[in-house]
Each structure stands twice: as structure tokens, then as C-alpha cells.
GROMACS .gro file of C-alpha atoms in nm:
model
   97
    1MET     CA    1   2.675  -1.355 -11.884
    2LEU     CA    2   2.737  -1.707 -11.755
    3VAL     CA    3   3.082  -1.711 -11.913
    4SER     CA    4   3.165  -1.382 -11.739
    5LEU     CA    5   3.041  -1.523 -11.409
    6ARG     CA    6   3.250  -1.838 -11.454
    7ASP     CA    7   3.560  -1.636 -11.535
    8ALA     CA    8   3.509  -1.408 -11.235
    9LEU     CA    9   3.471  -1.711 -11.008
   10ARG     CA   10   3.790  -1.863 -11.146
   11ARG     CA   11   3.980  -1.538 -11.089
   12ARG     CA   12   3.827  -1.521 -10.740
   13GLU     CA   13   3.694  -1.174 -10.807
   14ILE     CA   14   3.362  -1.294 -10.669
   15TRP     CA   15   3.283  -1.580 -10.433
   16VAL     CA   16   2.992  -1.778 -10.300
   17VAL     CA   17   2.905  -1.750  -9.932
   18GLY     CA   18   2.915  -2.092  -9.765
   19ALA     CA   19   3.092  -2.259 -10.058
   20ASN     CA   20   3.419  -2.444 -10.017
   21ARG     CA   21   3.574  -2.427 -10.363
   22TRP     CA   22   3.443  -2.080 -10.446
   23ARG     CA   23   3.482  -1.927 -10.099
   24SER     CA   24   3.625  -1.587 -10.013
   25PRO     CA   25   4.001  -1.568 -10.078
   26GLU     CA   26   4.038  -1.409  -9.733
   27ASP     CA   27   3.945  -1.748  -9.584
   28ASP     CA   28   4.256  -1.900  -9.746
   29LEU     CA   29   4.498  -1.673  -9.561
   30PRO     CA   30   4.652  -1.793  -9.235
   31ALA     CA   31   4.482  -1.639  -8.931
   32ASP     CA   32   4.807  -1.463  -8.836
   33PHE     CA   33   4.881  -1.332  -9.185
   34GLU     CA   34   4.881  -0.962  -9.100
   35ASP     CA   35   5.092  -1.012  -8.788
   36ASN     CA   36   5.349  -1.226  -8.972
   37ARG     CA   37   5.327  -1.088  -9.324
   38ASP     CA   38   5.706  -1.077  -9.363
   39VAL     CA   39   5.740  -1.442  -9.261
   40HIS     CA   40   5.472  -1.555  -9.506
   41TYR     CA   41   5.617  -1.355  -9.797
   42ALA     CA   42   5.964  -1.491  -9.718
   43ALA     CA   43   5.826  -1.847  -9.719
   44LEU     CA   44   5.677  -1.781 -10.064
   45GLY     CA   45   5.999  -1.619 -10.183
   46GLN     CA   46   5.814  -1.305 -10.291
   47PRO     CA   47   5.883  -0.937 -10.219
   48GLN     CA   48   5.629  -0.741 -10.019
   49ASP     CA   49   5.665  -0.441 -10.250
   50ALA     CA   50   5.418  -0.469 -10.537
   51GLY     CA   51   5.638  -0.261 -10.768
   52GLU     CA   52   5.934  -0.492 -10.710
   53PHE     CA   53   5.714  -0.796 -10.778
   54ILE     CA   54   5.581  -0.646 -11.103
   55THR     CA   55   5.928  -0.540 -11.221
   56ALA     CA   56   6.063  -0.892 -11.168
   57LEU     CA   57   5.763  -1.044 -11.346
   58GLN     CA   58   5.801  -0.805 -11.641
   59SER     CA   59   6.169  -0.891 -11.664
   60LYS     CA   60   6.092  -1.264 -11.677
   61LEU     CA   61   5.828  -1.202 -11.942
   62ARG     CA   62   6.063  -0.992 -12.157
   63THR     CA   63   6.336  -1.256 -12.130
   64SER     CA   64   6.095  -1.533 -12.228
   65LEU     CA   65   5.956  -1.336 -12.522
   66ASP     CA   66   6.308  -1.254 -12.642
   67ARG     CA   67   6.401  -1.624 -12.627
   68PHE     CA   68   6.082  -1.715 -12.815
   69GLU     CA   69   6.149  -1.453 -13.081
   70GLN     CA   70   6.502  -1.587 -13.126
   71ALA     CA   71   6.374  -1.945 -13.148
   72LEU     CA   72   6.119  -1.839 -13.412
   73ALA     CA   73   6.394  -1.677 -13.617
   74GLU     CA   74   6.614  -1.987 -13.587
   75GLY     CA   75   6.328  -2.232 -13.644
   76THR     CA   76   6.395  -2.408 -13.313
   77THR     CA   77   6.055  -2.370 -13.149
   78GLY     CA   78   5.977  -2.740 -13.144
   79GLY     CA   79   5.685  -2.713 -13.383
   80VAL     CA   80   5.538  -2.382 -13.265
   81ALA     CA   81   5.473  -2.147 -13.556
   82ILE     CA   82   5.295  -1.820 -13.616
   83VAL     CA   83   5.030  -1.855 -13.883
   84LYS     CA   84   4.745  -1.654 -14.028
   85LYS     CA   85   4.397  -1.795 -14.052
   86HIS     CA   86   4.366  -2.120 -14.245
   87GLY     CA   87   4.726  -2.220 -14.173
   88GLU     CA   88   4.893  -1.970 -14.405
   89PRO     CA   89   5.238  -1.849 -14.294
   90GLY     CA   90   5.218  -1.509 -14.129
   91ASP     CA   91   5.429  -1.210 -14.053
   92PRO     CA   92   5.556  -1.273 -13.695
   93SER     CA   93   5.523  -0.904 -13.607
   94ARG     CA   94   5.151  -0.898 -13.696
   95ALA     CA   95   5.006  -1.246 -13.639
   96SER     CA   96   4.886  -1.424 -13.328
   97VAL     CA   97   5.016  -1.754 -13.197
   0.00000   0.00000   0.00000
């Protein structure tokens, strides 16, 4: 239970009233956020449309995973390898990193 509580605090799913570090995420927003949402998003370089944000993030993830897969095949991962338990070589399509 304590691990779940710690994780939720770190993700800011829950917060502690009166705390500084673990305060409500709403307190971190500028006071004029809603009035100037477009300005704040532009300053962050992020789209306001959630779908557009997710699509871009998925594209970056796919590109990175493709590059990693290619590096695994070429043996140019800089020491990163996919192994089974106890250090045995594994099948890259079935093992975890």
C-alpha cells in the first residue's frame, strides 16, 4: 500500500494539502493559464489538441523503437542486450530488456 501511495504522489495523482513538494498540480499553473492557454502552450511548444500530442508522441516512440531494433540486429547498441533470466541470450521478440 505504501508503494502505491508513493507512486501516486510521484505521478501527482494525489497530493497533500499544505505541502510544498506534494501540493496540488493546479497550484503550479500560472494564475492566468485559462485566459492565455494558447500563449502557454506555444511557449512549451506543444499542441493544444490532445490527439495531435499523442500522435506525435507515438510517432517518436515508433521511430525510437525501430532504431533500437535495427541497432540490436546490427549489434551496435553500445552494450545493451536482450537476455533471458540468468544472463542467457534471448529471443528479441519474446524477452524483456
